[in-house]
XYZ file of N, CA, C and O in Angstrom:
752
model
N -142.619 -103.155 4.946
C -142.043 -102.677 3.703
C -140.546 -102.981 3.723
O -139.884 -102.813 4.731
N -140.015 -103.416 2.607
C -138.582 -103.692 2.490
C -137.988 -102.811 1.407
O -138.616 -102.600 0.357
N -136.785 -102.294 1.702
C -136.099 -101.428 0.737
C -134.600 -101.677 0.791
O -134.079 -102.204 1.771
N -133.912 -101.248 -0.262
C -132.454 -101.368 -0.300
C -131.827 -100.349 0.648
O -132.312 -99.222 0.780
N -130.738 -100.753 1.282
C -130.027 -99.853 2.176
C -129.550 -98.590 1.456
O -129.475 -97.522 2.058
N -129.252 -98.720 0.167
C -128.756 -97.578 -0.607
C -129.732 -96.403 -0.606
O -129.323 -95.269 -0.840
N -131.012 -96.662 -0.305
C -131.996 -95.578 -0.241
C -131.854 -94.736 1.022
O -132.462 -93.674 1.117
N -131.068 -95.222 1.997
C -130.971 -94.567 3.285
C -129.551 -94.189 3.701
O -129.365 -93.291 4.511
N -128.566 -94.917 3.188
C -127.184 -94.706 3.625
C -126.215 -94.795 2.441
O -126.555 -95.355 1.397
N -125.030 -94.252 2.635
C -123.923 -94.493 1.722
C -122.792 -95.116 2.544
O -122.685 -94.882 3.754
N -121.967 -95.897 1.888
C -120.872 -96.591 2.564
C -119.547 -95.989 2.125
O -119.306 -95.808 0.934
N -118.695 -95.668 3.109
C -117.411 -95.034 2.848
C -116.306 -95.985 3.279
O -116.193 -96.327 4.459
N -115.511 -96.429 2.327
C -114.415 -97.351 2.615
C -113.266 -96.619 3.306
O -113.053 -95.424 3.087
N -112.519 -97.371 4.112
C -111.366 -96.808 4.789
C -110.205 -96.595 3.833
O -110.245 -96.993 2.679
N -109.160 -95.943 4.360
C -107.987 -95.649 3.533
C -106.953 -96.760 3.659
O -106.941 -97.509 4.636
N -106.088 -96.851 2.678
C -105.000 -97.825 2.669
C -103.847 -97.232 3.494
O -103.246 -96.229 3.093
N -103.506 -97.825 4.655
C -102.459 -97.264 5.510
C -101.093 -97.152 4.831
O -100.351 -96.202 5.079
N -100.766 -98.097 3.965
C -99.473 -98.068 3.275
C -99.386 -96.862 2.354
O -98.393 -96.137 2.348
N -100.436 -96.637 1.573
C -100.466 -95.473 0.682
C -100.489 -94.169 1.458
O -99.821 -93.206 1.093
N -101.277 -94.137 2.520
C -101.391 -92.913 3.323
C -100.050 -92.551 3.955
O -99.683 -91.375 4.014
N -99.300 -93.561 4.387
C -97.994 -93.327 5.010
C -97.035 -92.685 3.999
O -96.243 -91.812 4.355
N -97.128 -93.092 2.741
C -96.276 -92.535 1.697
C -96.681 -91.106 1.328
O -95.844 -90.288 0.970
N -97.989 -90.811 1.407
C -98.498 -89.516 0.958
C -98.452 -88.438 2.018
O -98.346 -87.262 1.701
N -98.556 -88.820 3.297
C -98.660 -87.824 4.368
C -97.482 -87.952 5.314
O -97.091 -89.041 5.706
N -96.951 -86.794 5.702
C -95.818 -86.773 6.621
C -96.257 -86.996 8.073
O -95.506 -87.520 8.875
N -97.456 -86.561 8.378
C -97.920 -86.637 9.760
C -98.342 -88.045 10.150
O -98.670 -88.869 9.302
N -98.322 -88.297 11.460
C -98.729 -89.599 11.970
C -100.250 -89.693 11.956
O -100.947 -88.758 12.322
N -100.743 -90.837 11.527
C -102.177 -91.067 11.453
C -102.550 -92.054 12.548
O -101.931 -93.116 12.671
N -103.550 -91.711 13.337
C -104.024 -92.623 14.377
C -105.244 -93.343 13.827
O -106.274 -92.728 13.552
N -105.080 -94.658 13.648
C -106.113 -95.462 13.012
C -107.075 -96.060 14.035
O -106.699 -96.376 15.167
N -108.291 -96.236 13.592
C -109.321 -96.964 14.327
C -108.991 -98.437 14.151
O -108.842 -98.911 13.026
N -108.838 -99.161 15.246
C -108.403 -100.555 15.183
C -109.490 -101.501 15.688
O -110.508 -101.053 16.226
N -109.254 -102.799 15.531
C -110.260 -103.788 15.916
C -110.607 -103.689 17.394
O -111.771 -103.841 17.779
N -109.628 -103.420 18.251
C -109.892 -103.279 19.680
C -110.800 -102.074 19.947
O -111.677 -102.127 20.817
N -110.589 -100.988 19.199
C -111.457 -99.809 19.324
C -112.885 -100.178 18.955
O -113.845 -99.800 19.631
N -113.031 -100.934 17.848
C -114.355 -101.375 17.413
C -115.018 -102.235 18.499
O -116.186 -102.040 18.817
N -114.263 -103.176 19.061
C -114.838 -104.048 20.095
C -115.322 -103.236 21.291
O -116.373 -103.539 21.857
N -114.559 -102.222 21.683
C -114.986 -101.353 22.788
C -116.264 -100.606 22.428
O -117.164 -100.476 23.256
N -116.349 -100.095 21.206
C -117.564 -99.402 20.782
C -118.741 -100.366 20.702
O -119.849 -100.043 21.136
N -118.503 -101.549 20.160
C -119.569 -102.542 20.015
C -120.146 -102.927 21.381
O -121.344 -103.110 21.532
N -119.265 -103.048 22.375
C -119.688 -103.446 23.719
C -120.012 -102.254 24.622
O -120.171 -102.416 25.823
N -120.068 -101.066 24.022
C -120.389 -99.832 24.752
C -119.400 -99.596 25.904
O -119.787 -99.178 26.987
N -118.138 -99.877 25.686
C -117.109 -99.672 26.698
C -116.326 -98.409 26.352
O -115.163 -98.465 25.983
N -116.973 -97.278 26.456
C -116.345 -96.019 26.066
C -115.356 -95.597 27.133
O -115.744 -95.229 28.235
N -114.085 -95.660 26.801
C -113.023 -95.371 27.761
C -112.714 -93.894 27.871
O -113.581 -93.042 27.741
N -111.440 -93.604 28.060
C -110.977 -92.245 28.261
C -111.247 -91.384 27.032
O -111.362 -91.882 25.929
N -111.329 -90.090 27.266
C -111.561 -89.172 26.156
C -110.211 -88.735 25.608
O -109.327 -88.327 26.355
N -110.050 -88.814 24.321
C -108.796 -88.434 23.683
C -108.784 -86.925 23.495
O -109.730 -86.352 22.965
N -107.703 -86.301 23.927
C -107.650 -84.850 23.836
C -106.631 -84.379 22.796
O -106.367 -83.203 22.686
N -106.022 -85.316 22.073
C -105.028 -84.954 21.067
C -105.694 -84.319 19.857
O -106.869 -84.522 19.597
N -104.918 -83.568 19.082
C -105.418 -83.024 17.824
C -105.181 -84.056 16.727
O -104.147 -84.708 16.699
N -106.136 -84.194 15.838
C -106.036 -85.180 14.787
C -106.051 -84.514 13.435
O -106.633 -83.454 13.253
N -105.433 -85.178 12.488
C -105.472 -84.717 11.111
C -106.855 -84.988 10.554
O -107.530 -85.914 10.956
N -107.237 -84.195 9.602
C -108.542 -84.381 8.967
C -108.344 -85.159 7.679
O -107.628 -84.725 6.790
N -108.938 -86.333 7.618
C -108.874 -87.157 6.423
C -110.250 -87.277 5.795
O -110.659 -88.335 5.359
N -110.969 -86.185 5.810
C -112.276 -86.135 5.174
C -113.246 -87.121 5.765
O -113.360 -87.262 6.982
N -113.935 -87.819 4.903
C -115.001 -88.725 5.326
C -114.483 -89.932 6.095
O -115.254 -90.601 6.772
N -113.193 -90.237 6.011
C -112.642 -91.384 6.723
C -112.328 -91.075 8.189
O -111.991 -91.967 8.948
N -112.428 -89.813 8.591
C -112.200 -89.439 9.984
C -113.489 -89.646 10.758
O -114.558 -89.175 10.363
N -113.389 -90.352 11.884
C -114.572 -90.682 12.664
C -114.924 -89.583 13.663
O -114.044 -88.940 14.228
N -116.215 -89.422 13.853
C -116.753 -88.523 14.869
C -117.588 -89.360 15.837
O -118.112 -90.409 15.464
N -117.718 -88.888 17.063
C -118.585 -89.579 18.007
C -119.990 -89.678 17.427
O -120.518 -88.706 16.901
N -120.568 -90.859 17.482
C -121.909 -91.066 16.960
C -121.946 -91.613 15.546
O -123.015 -92.012 15.069
N -120.807 -91.648 14.855
C -120.767 -92.264 13.525
C -120.999 -93.773 13.657
O -120.682 -94.370 14.692
N -121.493 -94.372 12.602
C -121.659 -95.824 12.567
C -120.553 -96.391 11.693
O -120.278 -95.886 10.603
N -119.899 -97.444 12.189
C -118.806 -98.066 11.462
C -119.021 -99.582 11.429
O -119.555 -100.158 12.379
N -118.642 -100.190 10.315
C -118.741 -101.642 10.145
C -117.346 -102.238 10.175
O -116.438 -101.742 9.496
N -117.163 -103.283 10.980
C -115.926 -104.050 10.954
C -116.050 -105.033 9.808
O -116.911 -105.911 9.818
N -115.183 -104.890 8.809
C -115.233 -105.783 7.661
C -114.806 -107.203 8.030
O -115.168 -108.149 7.339
N -114.038 -107.349 9.105
C -113.601 -108.671 9.540
C -114.720 -109.417 10.257
O -114.947 -110.593 10.019
N -115.431 -108.717 11.142
C -116.484 -109.355 11.931
C -117.859 -109.249 11.293
O -118.791 -109.923 11.719
N -118.009 -108.368 10.305
C -119.307 -108.101 9.687
C -120.333 -107.689 10.735
O -121.466 -108.167 10.753
N -119.906 -106.811 11.636
C -120.760 -106.223 12.667
C -120.619 -104.713 12.588
O -119.597 -104.191 12.121
N -121.633 -104.010 13.069
C -121.609 -102.549 13.073
C -121.683 -102.047 14.509
O -122.238 -102.703 15.390
N -121.124 -100.855 14.741
C -121.146 -100.225 16.063
C -121.183 -98.718 15.895
O -120.809 -98.183 14.846
N -121.616 -98.045 16.955
C -121.590 -96.578 16.978
C -120.300 -96.152 17.668
O -119.952 -96.659 18.738
N -119.585 -95.223 17.058
C -118.296 -94.747 17.560
C -118.507 -93.946 18.841
O -119.339 -93.047 18.898
N -117.738 -94.294 19.868
C -117.777 -93.576 21.141
C -116.826 -92.402 21.142
O -115.991 -92.236 20.249
N -116.913 -91.585 22.192
C -116.105 -90.360 22.255
C -114.613 -90.641 22.296
O -113.820 -89.848 21.803
N -114.212 -91.785 22.848
C -112.780 -92.081 22.937
C -112.155 -92.398 21.585
O -110.937 -92.409 21.455
N -112.978 -92.648 20.564
C -112.437 -92.970 19.246
C -112.684 -91.878 18.211
O -112.350 -92.054 17.036
N -113.254 -90.777 18.641
C -113.467 -89.652 17.728
C -112.116 -89.128 17.258
O -111.167 -89.041 18.035
N -112.018 -88.815 15.978
C -110.782 -88.280 15.421
C -109.887 -89.333 14.812
O -108.923 -89.000 14.121
N -110.170 -90.592 15.041
C -109.372 -91.653 14.445
C -109.798 -91.851 13.000
O -110.903 -91.490 12.600
N -108.911 -92.457 12.220
C -109.132 -92.644 10.785
C -109.356 -94.124 10.519
O -108.618 -94.967 11.033
N -110.374 -94.437 9.689
C -110.640 -95.840 9.381
C -109.710 -96.329 8.279
O -109.426 -95.615 7.327
N -109.246 -97.562 8.457
C -108.417 -98.220 7.446
C -109.330 -99.082 6.580
O -110.547 -99.086 6.731
N -108.732 -99.855 5.690
C -109.494 -100.734 4.808
C -110.268 -101.817 5.552
O -111.146 -102.444 4.981
N -109.960 -102.027 6.840
C -110.657 -103.037 7.632
C -112.047 -102.580 8.081
O -112.784 -103.352 8.685
N -112.371 -101.310 7.801
C -113.633 -100.748 8.275
C -114.346 -99.982 7.168
O -113.715 -99.477 6.249
N -115.654 -99.899 7.302
C -116.478 -99.119 6.400
C -117.358 -98.204 7.253
O -117.995 -98.668 8.197
N -117.347 -96.932 6.919
C -118.182 -95.960 7.637
C -119.539 -95.873 6.950
O -119.627 -95.922 5.725
N -120.593 -95.758 7.748
C -121.946 -95.660 7.222
C -122.409 -94.214 7.373
O -122.455 -93.684 8.479
N -122.726 -93.588 6.257
C -123.189 -92.200 6.253
C -124.694 -92.198 6.003
O -125.155 -92.667 4.965
N -125.458 -91.703 6.955
C -126.914 -91.688 6.847
C -127.332 -90.481 6.019
O -127.084 -89.334 6.399
N -127.964 -90.747 4.879
C -128.285 -89.688 3.921
C -129.588 -88.968 4.224
O -129.840 -87.915 3.677
N -130.416 -89.566 5.077
C -131.647 -88.882 5.481
C -132.032 -89.347 6.882
O -131.386 -90.209 7.452
N -133.067 -88.773 7.408
C -133.480 -89.070 8.793
C -134.521 -90.194 8.865
O -135.201 -90.346 9.857
N -134.627 -90.981 7.813
C -135.646 -92.025 7.761
C -135.158 -93.369 8.297
O -135.903 -94.341 8.295
N -133.889 -93.445 8.720
C -133.339 -94.684 9.276
C -132.589 -94.349 10.561
O -131.603 -93.610 10.549
N -133.065 -94.899 11.670
C -132.449 -94.690 12.980
C -131.137 -95.474 13.065
O -131.065 -96.626 12.612
N -130.110 -94.859 13.635
C -128.793 -95.514 13.697
C -128.822 -96.800 14.511
O -128.234 -97.809 14.118
N -129.495 -96.786 15.654
C -129.550 -97.996 16.474
C -130.382 -99.087 15.810
O -130.083 -100.272 15.957
N -131.407 -98.702 15.065
C -132.189 -99.679 14.302
C -131.314 -100.288 13.199
O -131.369 -101.489 12.947
N -130.481 -99.458 12.569
C -129.528 -99.978 11.576
C -128.627 -101.029 12.225
O -128.366 -102.077 11.635
N -128.125 -100.736 13.448
C -127.266 -101.702 14.140
C -127.995 -103.022 14.337
O -127.430 -104.097 14.093
N -129.254 -102.949 14.772
C -130.033 -104.172 14.945
C -130.141 -104.920 13.610
O -129.897 -106.124 13.551
N -130.515 -104.197 12.547
C -130.664 -104.849 11.247
C -129.373 -105.507 10.810
O -129.342 -106.683 10.432
N -128.280 -104.755 10.856
C -127.014 -105.242 10.324
C -126.419 -106.361 11.185
O -125.836 -107.311 10.660
N -126.567 -106.262 12.491
C -125.929 -107.226 13.395
C -126.772 -108.446 13.703
O -126.223 -109.524 13.942
N -128.104 -108.303 13.716
C -128.920 -109.370 14.286
C -130.136 -109.807 13.480
O -130.636 -110.899 13.719
N -130.644 -108.992 12.585
C -131.846 -109.354 11.839
C -131.565 -110.582 10.968
O -130.609 -110.602 10.192
N -132.396 -111.616 11.104
C -132.136 -112.886 10.442
C -132.131 -112.790 8.919
O -131.285 -113.387 8.258
N -133.052 -112.035 8.345
C -133.083 -111.946 6.883
C -131.861 -111.200 6.354
O -131.297 -111.575 5.322
N -131.401 -110.191 7.078
C -130.203 -109.458 6.660
C -128.972 -110.352 6.821
O -128.069 -110.328 5.973
N -128.955 -111.167 7.872
C -127.831 -112.094 8.065
C -127.728 -113.069 6.894
O -126.639 -113.352 6.395
N -128.873 -113.586 6.443
C -128.867 -114.505 5.295
C -128.359 -113.791 4.048
O -127.580 -114.359 3.270
N -128.777 -112.555 3.838
C -128.312 -111.794 2.672
C -126.806 -111.562 2.741
O -126.112 -111.663 1.722
N -126.303 -111.245 3.924
C -124.863 -111.034 4.077
C -124.095 -112.316 3.780
O -123.050 -112.282 3.127
N -124.603 -113.440 4.245
C -123.953 -114.727 3.981
C -123.916 -115.021 2.488
O -122.901 -115.491 1.970
N -125.016 -114.760 1.794
C -125.042 -114.976 0.336
C -124.040 -114.068 -0.363
O -123.356 -114.476 -1.306
N -123.933 -112.819 0.089
C -123.014 -111.872 -0.532
C -121.559 -112.278 -0.329
O -120.697 -111.972 -1.160
N -121.273 -112.992 0.765
C -119.897 -113.408 1.056
C -119.485 -114.666 0.330
O -118.298 -114.979 0.271
N -120.418 -115.401 -0.213
C -120.084 -116.655 -0.890
C -119.151 -116.392 -2.065
O -119.353 -115.469 -2.844
N -118.131 -117.220 -2.144
C -117.180 -117.113 -3.250
C -116.007 -116.200 -2.969
O -115.084 -116.111 -3.765
N -116.034 -115.479 -1.845
C -114.919 -114.596 -1.512
C -113.987 -115.296 -0.528
O -114.443 -115.967 0.407
N -112.699 -115.142 -0.743
C -111.718 -115.731 0.170
C -111.773 -115.011 1.500
O -111.898 -115.616 2.546
N -111.653 -113.665 1.459
C -111.829 -112.927 2.702
C -113.323 -112.648 2.845
O -114.062 -112.607 1.870
N -113.784 -112.489 4.031
C -115.211 -112.411 4.295
C -115.776 -110.993 4.202
O -116.869 -110.738 4.680
N -115.041 -110.087 3.588
C -115.516 -108.714 3.449
C -116.630 -108.660 2.399
O -116.524 -109.240 1.324
N -117.702 -107.955 2.740
C -118.776 -107.723 1.789
C -118.443 -106.442 1.044
O -118.102 -105.425 1.653
N -118.547 -106.465 -0.274
C -118.219 -105.284 -1.069
C -119.230 -104.174 -0.816
O -120.361 -104.422 -0.390
N -118.808 -102.949 -1.085
C -119.703 -101.798 -0.955
C -120.920 -101.971 -1.852
O -122.050 -101.647 -1.465
N -120.704 -102.518 -3.033
C -121.818 -102.773 -3.962
C -122.832 -103.713 -3.329
O -124.048 -103.460 -3.378
N -122.353 -104.807 -2.719
C -123.260 -105.757 -2.073
C -123.950 -105.141 -0.856
O -125.121 -105.438 -0.587
N -123.248 -104.284 -0.102
C -123.875 -103.601 1.026
C -125.034 -102.737 0.553
O -126.108 -102.713 1.156
N -124.821 -102.026 -0.545
C -125.876 -101.170 -1.098
C -127.096 -101.977 -1.538
O -128.217 -101.467 -1.528
N -126.877 -103.218 -1.944
C -127.956 -104.062 -2.447
C -128.737 -104.780 -1.340
O -129.776 -105.389 -1.619
N -128.247 -104.719 -0.096
C -128.961 -105.383 1.002
C -130.366 -104.809 1.119
O -130.559 -103.588 1.142
N -131.343 -105.699 1.217
C -132.744 -105.298 1.375
C -133.098 -105.484 2.848
O -132.881 -106.552 3.425
N -133.623 -104.426 3.449
C -133.919 -104.437 4.880
C -135.381 -104.089 5.134
O -135.984 -103.339 4.366
N -135.928 -104.612 6.229
C -137.303 -104.243 6.598
C -137.328 -102.829 7.191
O -136.556 -102.514 8.097
N -138.204 -101.999 6.658
C -138.331 -100.628 7.142
C -139.698 -100.475 7.797
O -140.723 -100.774 7.199
N -139.679 -100.032 9.043
C -140.898 -99.736 9.789
C -140.908 -98.234 10.065
O -139.948 -97.525 9.742
N -141.946 -97.736 10.692
C -142.024 -96.300 10.970
C -140.834 -95.867 11.818
O -140.263 -96.669 12.575
N -140.472 -94.615 11.723
C -139.316 -94.099 12.478
C -139.541 -94.237 13.978
O -138.595 -94.496 14.724
N -140.787 -94.135 14.434
C -141.086 -94.304 15.863
C -140.779 -95.741 16.299
O -140.171 -95.959 17.342
N -141.199 -96.712 15.480
C -140.909 -98.115 15.793
C -139.413 -98.380 15.720
O -138.861 -99.119 16.540
N -138.743 -97.778 14.730
C -137.286 -97.935 14.615
C -136.604 -97.462 15.884
O -135.695 -98.132 16.395
N -137.019 -96.313 16.395
C -136.381 -95.746 17.591
C -136.606 -96.638 18.806
O -135.689 -96.830 19.617
N -137.796 -97.216 18.940
C -138.077 -98.117 20.059
C -137.218 -99.383 19.957
O -136.595 -99.807 20.933
N -137.228 -100.002 18.783
C -136.437 -101.223 18.577
C -134.947 -100.914 18.754
O -134.216 -101.660 19.425
N -134.493 -99.802 18.161
C -133.090 -99.421 18.252
C -132.643 -99.155 19.680
O -131.555 -99.565 20.098
N -133.488 -98.464 20.463
C -133.144 -98.162 21.861
C -133.055 -99.448 22.684
O -132.126 -99.615 23.482
N -134.011 -100.361 22.473
C -133.981 -101.632 23.203
C -132.748 -102.452 22.801
O -132.085 -103.051 23.661
N -132.416 -102.449 21.511
C -131.235 -103.192 21.040
C -129.955 -102.596 21.636
O -129.065 -103.323 22.084
N -129.887 -101.274 21.666
C -128.714 -100.593 22.227
C -128.555 -100.921 23.716
O -127.442 -101.184 24.178
N -129.668 -100.917 24.465
C -129.603 -101.273 25.887
C -129.145 -102.714 26.062
O -128.366 -103.032 26.966
N -129.620 -103.611 25.181
C -129.212 -105.008 25.251
C -127.694 -105.143 25.026
O -127.016 -105.858 25.755
N -127.167 -104.442 24.005
C -125.724 -104.511 23.730
C -124.915 -103.967 24.909
O -123.881 -104.534 25.270
N -125.398 -102.871 25.491
C -124.698 -102.287 26.644
C -124.685 -103.281 27.810
O -123.651 -103.484 28.440
N -125.809 -103.916 28.072
C -125.894 -104.902 29.138
C -124.986 -106.095 28.847
O -124.285 -106.581 29.736
N -124.964 -106.564 27.606
C -124.073 -107.666 27.240
C -122.610 -107.285 27.469
O -121.823 -108.097 27.954
N -122.241 -106.047 27.130
C -120.884 -105.578 27.347
C -120.529 -105.550 28.827
O -119.433 -105.963 29.231
N -121.459 -105.079 29.657
C -121.223 -105.039 31.102
C -121.111 -106.459 31.671
O -120.239 -106.727 32.507
N -121.970 -107.346 31.198
C -121.892 -108.741 31.659
C -120.570 -109.385 31.275
O -119.988 -110.145 32.052
N -120.083 -109.056 30.091
C -118.795 -109.583 29.649
C -117.673 -109.073 30.560
O -116.775 -109.825 30.944
N -117.741 -107.791 30.922
C -116.737 -107.226 31.835
C -116.798 -107.921 33.197
O -115.765 -108.270 33.770
N -118.005 -108.091 33.735
C -118.164 -108.755 35.028
C -117.651 -110.182 34.971
O -116.988 -110.652 35.905
N -117.913 -110.882 33.898
C -117.457 -112.256 33.733
C -115.936 -112.320 33.740
O -115.343 -113.186 34.401
N -115.299 -111.398 33.031
C -113.845 -111.359 32.990
C -113.271 -111.085 34.375
O -112.313 -111.731 34.811
N -113.856 -110.116 35.088
C -113.372 -109.778 36.438
C -113.580 -110.938 37.402
O -112.712 -111.233 38.233
N -114.725 -111.622 37.304
C -114.996 -112.774 38.158
C -113.983 -113.883 37.886
O -113.458 -114.486 38.819
N -113.686 -114.117 36.624
C -112.704 -115.128 36.242
C -111.331 -114.789 36.821
O -110.663 -115.646 37.404
N -110.912 -113.519 36.681
C -109.610 -113.093 37.209
C -109.566 -113.247 38.723
O -108.565 -113.715 39.284
N -110.636 -112.857 39.400
C -110.709 -112.939 40.858
C -110.625 -114.396 41.320
O -109.862 -114.726 42.231
N -111.400 -115.282 40.676
C -111.398 -116.695 41.060
C -110.025 -117.319 40.853
O -109.529 -118.049 41.725
N -109.390 -117.037 39.738
C -108.063 -117.595 39.461
C -107.057 -117.108 40.487
O -106.205 -117.877 40.964
N -107.145 -115.832 40.857
C -106.225 -115.285 41.862
C -106.408 -115.997 43.200
O -105.425 -116.350 43.864
N -107.647 -116.265 43.591
C -107.911 -116.981 44.845
C -107.396 -118.420 44.759
O -106.767 -118.927 45.695
N -107.616 -119.077 43.629
C -107.127 -120.451 43.452
C -105.616 -120.495 43.563
O -105.058 -121.380 44.217
N -104.933 -119.548 42.925
C -103.464 -119.495 42.960
C -102.966 -119.266 44.382
O -102.004 -119.913 44.820
N -103.607 -118.360 45.122
C -103.204 -118.104 46.500
C -103.444 -119.315 47.393
O -102.664 -119.613 48.283
N -104.537 -120.028 47.125
C -104.852 -121.234 47.912
C -103.793 -122.306 47.674
O -103.339 -122.959 48.618
N -103.390 -122.461 46.428
C -102.362 -123.452 46.088
C -101.038 -123.103 46.753
O -100.327 -123.976 47.258
N -100.701 -121.819 46.806
C -99.433 -121.397 47.400
C -99.516 -121.361 48.936
O -98.519 -121.124 49.588
N -100.713 -121.561 49.478
C -100.871 -121.631 50.927
C -100.954 -120.286 51.616
O -100.577 -120.163 52.784
N -101.433 -119.278 50.973
C -101.534 -117.960 51.588
C -102.891 -117.722 52.156
O -103.911 -117.902 51.805
């Protein structure tokens, strides 16, 4: 069965940092692309213990789903990014009912081939590659039973976590090898 995403979720756009700076005296800590990359790769770092301002629906909580408008990928917010505020570069996904598993949504939005084709069609004609909220609502996705969604979503989440760990290992191996090469050249 296929249905529009609008039947399961609503999309919340981020705030304009320039306008927010003019309207609010307090400092706003924004969710940034590096934060998204850490969440996407399941690299949940230190826990933030600071107090944050409440900006309503644009304030992230651990477990929220957020879309990077630049990368057109979705991730689940980790504990280190809870309390941060999304800017216009991000869209928060609010699940309106329990009929769509969050990890299954990640699989659909990030990897499902038919959804990828729909996203590409929606981006045609735009200079920046952001998909409008209207177009996001119109995306048609395959819906399976919630039990199947949870199985697929859990496997997809484990795959992303493993990919993130492999990326970390690759980076460390590269750094280690370069350090050895440099020491060898210097004769140490």
